[in-house]
XYZ file of N, CA, C and O in Angstrom:
700
model
N -181.468 -219.399 19.400
C -181.547 -218.213 18.556
C -182.489 -218.500 17.400
O -182.391 -219.516 16.738
N -183.394 -217.605 17.172
C -184.390 -217.777 16.116
C -183.800 -217.339 14.770
O -182.917 -216.490 14.709
N -184.315 -217.942 13.698
C -183.856 -217.617 12.349
C -184.536 -216.327 11.894
O -185.754 -216.270 11.748
N -183.749 -215.277 11.675
C -184.298 -213.975 11.271
C -184.204 -213.754 9.759
O -184.472 -212.653 9.302
N -183.857 -214.790 9.012
C -183.663 -214.616 7.567
C -184.961 -214.271 6.839
O -184.925 -213.684 5.763
N -186.110 -214.629 7.411
C -187.385 -214.313 6.751
C -187.912 -212.928 7.130
O -188.892 -212.464 6.569
N -187.266 -212.263 8.085
C -187.679 -210.908 8.475
C -187.315 -209.943 7.356
O -186.339 -210.130 6.650
N -188.113 -208.873 7.234
C -187.884 -207.902 6.167
C -187.957 -206.478 6.710
O -188.627 -206.211 7.686
N -187.260 -205.584 6.022
C -187.362 -204.161 6.328
C -188.620 -203.649 5.633
O -188.864 -203.970 4.472
N -189.420 -202.893 6.378
C -190.647 -202.351 5.810
C -190.766 -200.860 6.059
O -190.232 -200.338 7.044
N -191.462 -200.162 5.154
C -191.736 -198.731 5.317
C -193.228 -198.578 5.581
O -194.052 -199.109 4.832
N -193.562 -197.857 6.650
C -194.959 -197.636 7.004
C -195.549 -196.613 6.029
O -195.097 -195.470 5.955
N -196.556 -197.045 5.265
C -197.192 -196.181 4.260
C -198.370 -195.407 4.841
O -198.661 -194.294 4.408
N -199.073 -196.019 5.811
C -200.191 -195.333 6.460
C -200.372 -195.882 7.868
O -200.051 -197.035 8.141
N -200.884 -195.030 8.753
C -201.152 -195.415 10.145
C -202.550 -194.939 10.488
O -202.875 -193.767 10.316
N -203.381 -195.867 10.952
C -204.741 -195.532 11.355
C -204.927 -195.948 12.807
O -204.652 -197.096 13.169
N -205.378 -195.025 13.630
C -205.571 -195.299 15.051
C -206.877 -196.060 15.247
O -207.941 -195.589 14.856
N -206.805 -197.246 15.858
C -207.991 -198.073 16.119
C -208.171 -198.284 17.619
O -208.668 -199.305 18.056
N -207.751 -197.294 18.418
C -207.842 -197.428 19.870
C -209.298 -197.437 20.301
O -210.125 -196.704 19.782
N -209.574 -198.294 21.282
C -210.893 -198.329 21.902
C -210.718 -197.856 23.331
O -209.682 -198.095 23.952
N -211.725 -197.189 23.864
C -211.599 -196.679 25.231
C -211.414 -197.848 26.192
O -212.133 -198.833 26.146
N -210.407 -197.732 27.042
C -210.117 -198.770 28.026
C -209.227 -199.886 27.506
O -208.762 -200.716 28.265
N -208.975 -199.946 26.205
C -208.152 -201.013 25.641
C -206.775 -200.512 25.262
O -206.416 -199.358 25.492
N -205.989 -201.417 24.663
C -204.659 -201.027 24.195
C -204.782 -200.070 23.020
O -205.676 -200.205 22.193
N -203.848 -199.117 22.912
C -203.880 -198.193 21.767
C -203.355 -198.883 20.508
O -202.161 -198.908 20.263
N -204.253 -199.465 19.725
C -203.846 -200.200 18.526
C -203.732 -199.276 17.320
O -204.487 -198.324 17.173
N -202.777 -199.599 16.445
C -202.578 -198.869 15.194
C -202.623 -199.879 14.056
O -201.982 -200.928 14.125
N -203.384 -199.559 13.021
C -203.443 -200.388 11.824
C -202.540 -199.730 10.796
O -202.755 -198.578 10.418
N -201.510 -200.459 10.366
C -200.498 -199.887 9.479
C -200.461 -200.629 8.146
O -200.528 -201.853 8.107
N -200.322 -199.869 7.077
C -200.062 -200.436 5.760
C -198.552 -200.326 5.566
O -197.974 -199.248 5.708
N -197.903 -201.485 5.296
C -196.441 -201.531 5.267
C -195.941 -202.125 3.951
O -196.383 -203.192 3.535
N -194.996 -201.424 3.298
C -194.350 -201.916 2.092
C -193.142 -202.741 2.512
O -192.185 -202.216 3.075
N -193.200 -204.065 2.254
C -192.051 -204.931 2.577
C -191.381 -205.452 1.306
O -190.767 -206.507 1.293
N -191.511 -204.679 0.226
C -190.802 -205.006 -1.006
C -191.611 -205.744 -2.037
O -191.174 -205.881 -3.164
N -192.795 -206.219 -1.705
C -193.613 -206.917 -2.694
C -194.449 -205.934 -3.493
O -194.310 -204.716 -3.371
N -195.350 -206.481 -4.352
C -196.223 -205.621 -5.155
C -197.253 -204.907 -4.284
O -197.536 -203.734 -4.482
N -197.844 -205.647 -3.345
C -198.888 -205.079 -2.492
C -198.375 -204.913 -1.066
O -197.668 -205.785 -0.545
N -198.742 -203.812 -0.416
C -198.356 -203.646 0.989
C -199.151 -204.612 1.873
O -200.223 -205.076 1.489
N -198.596 -204.921 3.027
C -199.294 -205.785 3.977
C -199.874 -204.928 5.101
O -199.454 -203.789 5.311
N -200.816 -205.494 5.826
C -201.442 -204.810 6.948
C -200.857 -205.380 8.237
O -200.826 -206.597 8.429
N -200.358 -204.506 9.109
C -199.816 -204.933 10.403
C -200.531 -204.136 11.493
O -200.570 -202.913 11.443
N -201.115 -204.855 12.455
C -201.768 -204.210 13.597
C -200.789 -204.276 14.761
O -200.239 -205.333 15.061
N -200.561 -203.130 15.412
C -199.549 -203.066 16.465
C -199.985 -202.160 17.609
O -200.840 -201.297 17.432
N -199.356 -202.361 18.757
C -199.535 -201.470 19.912
C -198.235 -200.721 20.192
O -198.140 -199.991 21.169
N -197.230 -200.895 19.337
C -195.935 -200.233 19.534
C -196.121 -198.716 19.446
O -196.669 -198.210 18.471
N -195.652 -197.980 20.469
C -195.887 -196.536 20.502
C -195.043 -195.718 19.527
O -195.378 -194.576 19.240
N -193.958 -196.295 19.008
C -193.050 -195.513 18.160
C -193.303 -195.678 16.660
O -192.506 -195.237 15.850
N -194.410 -196.304 16.279
C -194.711 -196.496 14.857
C -195.334 -195.223 14.303
O -196.334 -194.727 14.814
N -194.711 -194.682 13.257
C -195.172 -193.443 12.635
C -195.111 -193.587 11.116
O -194.444 -194.471 10.599
N -195.769 -192.680 10.435
C -195.769 -192.659 8.980
C -194.331 -192.537 8.467
O -193.544 -191.769 9.005
N -193.961 -193.313 7.479
C -192.638 -193.341 6.834
C -191.535 -193.948 7.698
O -190.357 -193.848 7.342
N -191.877 -194.562 8.826
C -190.862 -195.239 9.645
C -190.341 -196.457 8.896
O -191.081 -197.139 8.196
N -189.047 -196.736 9.042
C -188.460 -197.972 8.505
C -188.291 -198.916 9.675
O -187.497 -198.657 10.582
N -189.052 -200.012 9.642
C -189.090 -200.951 10.757
C -188.830 -202.362 10.264
O -188.965 -202.659 9.077
N -188.490 -203.245 11.187
C -188.285 -204.652 10.851
C -189.608 -205.383 11.047
O -190.251 -205.261 12.091
N -190.022 -206.131 10.026
C -191.299 -206.841 10.040
C -191.049 -208.341 9.961
O -190.229 -208.801 9.156
N -191.779 -209.096 10.795
C -191.797 -210.550 10.688
C -193.088 -210.894 9.951
O -194.177 -210.832 10.530
N -193.011 -211.190 8.632
C -194.239 -211.470 7.878
C -194.807 -212.849 8.201
O -194.172 -213.648 8.896
N -195.998 -213.126 7.688
C -196.649 -214.423 7.885
C -195.699 -215.541 7.447
O -195.058 -215.444 6.404
N -195.575 -216.575 8.268
C -194.700 -217.711 7.965
C -193.356 -217.646 8.658
O -192.655 -218.648 8.757
N -192.972 -216.486 9.161
C -191.691 -216.388 9.875
C -191.889 -216.785 11.337
O -193.007 -216.887 11.832
N -190.791 -217.009 12.037
C -190.821 -217.472 13.424
C -190.226 -216.420 14.334
O -189.205 -215.817 14.009
N -190.884 -216.211 15.479
C -190.379 -215.271 16.489
C -190.238 -216.006 17.814
O -190.723 -217.120 17.969
N -189.577 -215.376 18.771
C -189.526 -215.905 20.135
C -190.437 -215.024 20.974
O -190.251 -213.807 21.032
N -191.438 -215.655 21.625
C -192.391 -214.871 22.419
C -191.809 -214.544 23.796
O -190.664 -214.879 24.098
N -192.616 -213.877 24.639
C -192.156 -213.441 25.960
C -191.729 -214.593 26.863
O -190.901 -214.416 27.755
N -192.293 -215.781 26.650
C -191.934 -216.942 27.458
C -190.695 -217.655 26.938
O -190.258 -218.654 27.499
N -190.124 -217.176 25.835
C -188.920 -217.777 25.263
C -189.205 -218.917 24.314
O -188.292 -219.633 23.911
N -190.462 -219.109 23.944
C -190.835 -220.195 23.037
C -190.924 -219.668 21.604
O -191.310 -218.523 21.383
N -190.594 -220.538 20.644
C -190.710 -220.152 19.241
C -192.179 -220.179 18.834
O -192.929 -221.052 19.253
N -192.569 -219.187 18.033
C -193.952 -219.084 17.604
C -193.967 -218.641 16.152
O -193.243 -217.721 15.776
N -194.778 -219.317 15.333
C -194.870 -218.946 13.921
C -195.902 -217.839 13.750
O -196.976 -217.876 14.345
N -195.574 -216.845 12.926
C -196.490 -215.738 12.650
C -197.535 -216.227 11.655
O -197.192 -216.782 10.607
N -198.811 -216.022 12.011
C -199.923 -216.396 11.145
C -200.792 -215.186 10.919
O -200.753 -214.229 11.691
N -201.581 -215.220 9.864
C -202.539 -214.152 9.597
C -203.598 -214.244 10.693
O -204.274 -215.266 10.822
N -203.707 -213.189 11.498
C -204.559 -213.217 12.684
C -205.349 -211.923 12.805
O -204.848 -210.852 12.458
N -206.547 -212.026 13.365
C -207.352 -210.832 13.630
C -206.907 -210.236 14.965
O -206.895 -210.915 15.989
N -206.527 -208.961 14.934
C -206.136 -208.232 16.134
C -207.027 -207.003 16.213
O -206.979 -206.161 15.324
N -207.826 -206.914 17.262
C -208.731 -205.779 17.399
C -209.739 -205.698 16.268
O -210.163 -204.613 15.891
N -210.112 -206.850 15.696
C -211.093 -206.883 14.621
C -210.517 -206.628 13.238
O -211.258 -206.556 12.259
N -209.201 -206.480 13.118
C -208.555 -206.222 11.829
C -207.539 -207.332 11.563
O -206.792 -207.721 12.466
N -207.497 -207.840 10.333
C -206.547 -208.895 9.985
C -205.129 -208.334 9.902
O -204.879 -207.361 9.196
N -204.198 -208.951 10.647
C -202.797 -208.549 10.640
C -201.988 -209.610 9.911
O -202.121 -210.802 10.201
N -201.131 -209.177 8.986
C -200.355 -210.095 8.155
C -198.878 -210.118 8.540
O -198.039 -210.500 7.734
N -198.586 -209.703 9.740
C -197.202 -209.697 10.193
C -197.089 -209.043 11.549
O -198.096 -208.717 12.190
N -195.855 -208.843 11.963
C -195.596 -208.272 13.283
C -194.334 -207.434 13.228
O -193.352 -207.830 12.594
N -194.363 -206.252 13.869
C -193.138 -205.458 13.975
C -192.254 -206.094 15.036
O -192.736 -206.503 16.094
N -190.964 -206.191 14.772
C -190.017 -206.816 15.694
C -189.368 -205.765 16.587
O -189.073 -204.660 16.143
N -189.110 -206.145 17.843
C -188.336 -205.261 18.704
C -186.880 -205.733 18.712
O -186.545 -206.763 18.120
N -186.013 -204.991 19.361
C -184.571 -205.291 19.343
C -184.260 -206.674 19.889
O -183.366 -207.365 19.402
N -184.962 -207.083 20.909
C -184.690 -208.396 21.517
C -185.042 -209.537 20.582
O -184.357 -210.548 20.554
N -186.132 -209.381 19.813
C -186.516 -210.422 18.848
C -185.445 -210.610 17.787
O -185.288 -211.688 17.233
N -184.724 -209.525 17.487
C -183.695 -209.567 16.449
C -182.336 -210.003 16.997
O -181.378 -210.131 16.250
N -182.248 -210.185 18.315
C -180.977 -210.577 18.921
C -179.991 -209.434 19.022
O -178.789 -209.644 19.104
N -180.496 -208.193 19.023
C -179.620 -207.027 19.120
C -179.211 -206.754 20.550
O -178.391 -205.880 20.808
N -179.791 -207.474 21.494
C -179.393 -207.344 22.895
C -180.115 -206.245 23.627
O -180.952 -206.509 24.461
N -179.822 -205.010 23.323
C -180.435 -203.918 24.065
C -181.693 -203.448 23.362
O -181.942 -203.746 22.204
N -182.481 -202.689 24.081
C -183.720 -202.170 23.528
C -184.888 -202.602 24.373
O -184.821 -203.578 25.110
N -185.959 -201.888 24.273
C -187.132 -202.165 25.085
C -188.073 -203.130 24.383
O -188.229 -203.078 23.164
N -188.716 -203.966 25.178
C -189.712 -204.870 24.635
C -190.924 -204.055 24.221
O -191.338 -203.139 24.921
N -191.491 -204.358 23.074
C -192.685 -203.658 22.609
C -192.401 -202.400 21.822
O -193.322 -201.748 21.345
N -191.136 -202.035 21.662
C -190.762 -200.874 20.870
C -190.231 -201.392 19.535
O -189.249 -202.125 19.497
N -190.907 -201.023 18.441
C -190.523 -201.525 17.121
C -189.092 -201.100 16.771
O -188.720 -199.948 16.965
N -188.309 -202.063 16.277
C -186.904 -201.804 15.916
C -186.838 -200.990 14.636
O -187.336 -201.411 13.594
N -186.233 -199.809 14.724
C -186.101 -198.948 13.556
C -184.746 -199.165 12.905
O -183.767 -199.460 13.582
N -184.723 -199.023 11.584
C -183.487 -199.200 10.826
C -183.228 -197.941 10.011
O -184.145 -197.166 9.740
N -181.969 -197.712 9.594
C -181.649 -196.499 8.836
C -182.278 -196.497 7.442
O -182.675 -197.533 6.919
N -182.337 -195.307 6.851
C -182.920 -195.139 5.518
C -182.144 -195.885 4.434
O -182.655 -196.100 3.342
N -180.903 -196.279 4.734
C -180.099 -197.007 3.746
C -180.616 -198.429 3.527
O -180.274 -199.063 2.539
N -181.457 -198.936 4.432
C -182.033 -200.282 4.285
C -183.246 -200.205 3.366
O -184.186 -199.473 3.632
N -183.199 -200.946 2.270
C -184.281 -200.935 1.289
C -185.447 -201.792 1.754
O -185.246 -202.813 2.413
N -186.689 -201.423 1.378
C -187.851 -202.248 1.727
C -187.714 -203.646 1.130
O -187.325 -203.798 -0.024
N -187.995 -204.647 1.938
C -187.892 -206.033 1.489
C -186.542 -206.660 1.742
O -186.379 -207.874 1.640
N -185.538 -205.841 2.090
C -184.206 -206.396 2.357
C -184.160 -206.987 3.767
O -185.036 -206.740 4.592
N -183.134 -207.771 4.020
C -182.955 -208.366 5.344
C -182.526 -207.281 6.333
O -181.792 -206.361 5.962
N -182.972 -207.376 7.580
C -182.561 -206.368 8.565
C -181.091 -206.512 8.926
O -180.499 -207.581 8.717
N -180.476 -205.463 9.466
C -179.070 -205.561 9.881
C -178.903 -206.625 10.974
O -179.826 -206.876 11.743
N -177.732 -207.224 11.030
C -177.480 -208.264 12.039
C -177.167 -207.684 13.408
O -177.257 -208.378 14.407
N -176.789 -206.404 13.454
C -176.540 -205.756 14.745
C -177.288 -204.429 14.777
O -177.672 -203.898 13.737
N -177.480 -203.926 15.960
C -178.252 -202.696 16.139
C -177.585 -201.540 15.402
O -176.412 -201.253 15.624
N -178.326 -200.855 14.508
C -177.741 -199.719 13.783
C -177.323 -198.614 14.754
O -178.031 -198.314 15.704
N -176.150 -198.057 14.512
C -175.656 -196.978 15.362
C -174.903 -197.461 16.582
O -174.265 -196.677 17.259
N -174.973 -198.758 16.878
C -174.248 -199.291 18.028
C -172.768 -199.382 17.675
O -172.415 -199.723 16.549
N -171.897 -199.060 18.618
C -170.468 -199.160 18.314
C -170.079 -200.609 18.070
O -170.605 -201.514 18.713
N -169.187 -200.842 17.128
C -168.768 -202.218 16.861
C -168.013 -202.776 18.058
O -167.353 -202.032 18.777
N -168.128 -204.076 18.288
C -167.402 -204.658 19.415
C -165.901 -204.471 19.232
O -165.355 -204.822 18.193
N -165.259 -203.900 20.211
C -163.826 -203.607 20.124
C -163.020 -204.817 20.586
O -163.414 -205.544 21.483
N -161.866 -204.994 19.952
C -160.989 -206.085 20.387
C -160.253 -205.630 21.642
O -160.152 -204.449 21.937
N -159.712 -206.571 22.377
C -159.077 -206.248 23.658
C -157.850 -205.355 23.498
O -157.532 -204.572 24.375
N -157.139 -205.444 22.355
C -155.945 -204.623 22.178
C -156.301 -203.165 21.892
O -155.579 -202.268 22.290
N -157.427 -202.934 21.193
C -157.827 -201.566 20.865
C -158.395 -200.833 22.067
O -158.248 -199.635 22.193
N -159.092 -201.548 22.919
C -159.797 -200.881 24.005
C -159.004 -200.894 25.306
O -159.548 -201.119 26.364
N -157.700 -200.666 25.195
C -156.883 -200.598 26.392
C -157.187 -199.282 27.101
O -156.712 -198.226 26.702
N -157.985 -199.355 28.126
C -158.395 -198.166 28.861
C -157.323 -197.867 29.895
O -156.927 -198.748 30.663
N -156.840 -196.622 29.914
C -155.809 -196.299 30.891
C -156.356 -196.408 32.316
O -157.506 -196.074 32.581
N -155.515 -196.891 33.199
C -155.923 -197.048 34.590
C -156.012 -195.675 35.242
O -155.118 -194.847 35.118
N -157.120 -195.436 35.905
C -157.339 -194.170 36.586
C -157.624 -194.479 38.041
O -158.436 -195.337 38.357
N -156.924 -193.773 38.910
C -157.159 -193.993 40.325
C -158.388 -193.199 40.731
O -158.465 -191.986 40.538
N -159.355 -193.895 41.261
C -160.583 -193.261 41.699
C -160.552 -193.173 43.213
O -160.455 -194.186 43.903
N -160.631 -191.944 43.698
C -160.622 -191.748 45.147
C -162.051 -191.817 45.655
O -162.962 -191.273 45.027
N -162.241 -192.453 46.789
C -163.598 -192.522 47.335
C -164.068 -191.145 47.786
O -163.255 -190.255 48.050
N -165.359 -190.994 47.868
C -165.925 -189.727 48.281
C -165.479 -189.379 49.695
O -165.139 -188.246 49.990
N -165.461 -190.347 50.574
C -165.009 -190.160 51.946
C -163.948 -191.204 52.240
O -164.127 -192.375 51.928
N -162.857 -190.782 52.811
C -161.795 -191.718 53.161
C -162.276 -192.674 54.255
O -162.081 -193.850 54.186
N -162.889 -192.100 55.275
C -163.448 -192.912 56.346
C -164.545 -192.108 57.012
O -164.639 -190.893 56.838
N -165.333 -192.764 57.802
C -166.388 -192.082 58.527
C -165.784 -191.494 59.800
O -165.042 -192.161 60.511
N -166.102 -190.224 60.079
C -165.529 -189.549 61.236
C -166.222 -189.972 62.520
O -167.437 -190.180 62.542
N -165.426 -190.042 63.586
C -165.994 -190.340 64.909
C -166.552 -189.054 65.496
O -166.289 -187.954 65.009
N -167.297 -189.170 66.599
C -167.873 -187.991 67.254
C -166.787 -187.032 67.708
O -166.916 -185.815 67.573
N -165.719 -187.575 68.253
C -164.625 -186.735 68.740
C -163.978 -185.944 67.599
O -163.682 -184.759 67.737
N -163.785 -186.625 66.449
C -163.186 -185.964 65.293
C -164.115 -184.874 64.751
O -163.654 -183.796 64.365
N -165.415 -185.141 64.751
C -166.377 -184.142 64.293
C -166.350 -182.920 65.205
O -166.377 -181.784 64.732
N -166.305 -183.143 66.541
C -166.251 -182.036 67.505
C -164.986 -181.213 67.296
O -165.028 -179.973 67.310
N -163.863 -181.901 67.092
C -162.589 -181.210 66.903
C -162.634 -180.336 65.640
O -162.210 -179.180 65.657
N -163.183 -180.878 64.532
C -163.308 -180.106 63.290
C -164.227 -178.902 63.480
O -163.939 -177.805 62.993
N -165.327 -179.080 64.204
C -166.259 -177.982 64.445
C -165.583 -176.886 65.260
O -165.750 -175.690 64.979
N -164.790 -177.287 66.270
C -164.077 -176.300 67.102
C -163.037 -175.546 66.266
O -162.886 -174.328 66.408
N -162.343 -176.257 65.379
C -161.339 -175.617 64.522
C -161.991 -174.598 63.588
O -161.474 -173.494 63.402
N -163.166 -174.970 63.000
C -163.878 -174.041 62.120
C -164.358 -172.814 62.889
O -164.276 -171.691 62.408
N -164.846 -173.052 64.109
C -165.339 -171.957 64.946
C -164.195 -171.000 65.294
O -164.339 -169.776 65.222
N -163.030 -171.558 65.644
C -161.860 -170.740 65.982
C -161.389 -169.948 64.756
O -161.018 -168.774 64.874
N -161.438 -170.573 63.565
C -161.017 -169.897 62.337
C -161.966 -168.737 62.020
O -161.520 -167.658 61.625
N -163.275 -168.948 62.201
C -164.238 -167.861 61.974
C -164.018 -166.716 62.946
O -164.076 -165.541 62.581
N -163.766 -167.069 64.217
C -163.535 -166.051 65.250
C -162.284 -165.243 64.925
O -162.276 -164.008 65.031
N -161.220 -165.921 64.500
C -159.964 -165.239 64.161
C -160.173 -164.319 62.959
O -159.667 -163.199 62.926
N -160.921 -164.757 61.969
C -161.211 -163.944 60.786
C -162.025 -162.726 61.167
O -161.780 -161.615 60.655
N -162.967 -162.879 62.074
C -163.797 -161.769 62.520
C -162.972 -160.740 63.256
O -163.117 -159.526 63.053
N -162.065 -161.206 64.132
C -161.193 -160.295 64.891
C -160.216 -159.583 63.962
O -159.952 -158.381 64.142
N -159.716 -160.267 62.952
C -158.797 -159.654 61.998
C -159.528 -158.577 61.188
O -158.968 -157.527 60.902
N -160.786 -158.810 60.881
C -161.574 -157.843 60.139
C -161.825 -156.602 60.982
O -161.767 -155.477 60.485
N -162.087 -156.805 62.301
C -162.300 -155.686 63.233
C -161.029 -154.850 63.365
O -161.076 -153.621 63.358
N -159.907 -155.534 63.489
C -158.617 -154.845 63.653
C -158.275 -154.047 62.403
O -157.714 -152.953 62.489
N -158.625 -154.556 61.239
C -158.333 -153.859 59.990
C -159.260 -152.644 59.817
O -158.842 -151.648 59.212
N -160.452 -152.730 60.364
C -161.414 -151.639 60.236
C -161.077 -150.469 61.164
O -161.434 -149.327 60.901
N -160.401 -150.715 62.286
C -160.112 -149.630 63.231
C -158.763 -149.040 63.070
O -158.001 -148.970 62.297
């Protein structure tokens, strides 16, 4: 498990599209992470928008990459623009669920520069075994068994006889 104590909540102050034809759709974002000056983060995350509250791994923090190895965030040129951090997805934060490459959003109650929540916001708290006693429900299968050819023929004959009887009863009632 990677140390997330250096990660910070950031507010996106501006988003500039730096997409090149045929390449990844890159966005250059100015992000307030609680310091005097905002930092620049270059990302391909599709859910980054103006005023979004996201979790940022600033320069010097450590993340786990796709291969499961720890990697330190450094000031790096991405698409010709210097990036001073990285938006974290749910898996990087150890929240368990969430898509890779989708920036982890946090509620408005999280202040810029503060530590991100330890669990996914809005996720139900883990229930203890005594609270989550789910009542037993008998689930009947869709089909009790598969019918044989003979049984299918018999059912078809019964339906045919029932239709014929209904038709004759309708004729008798009409006359």
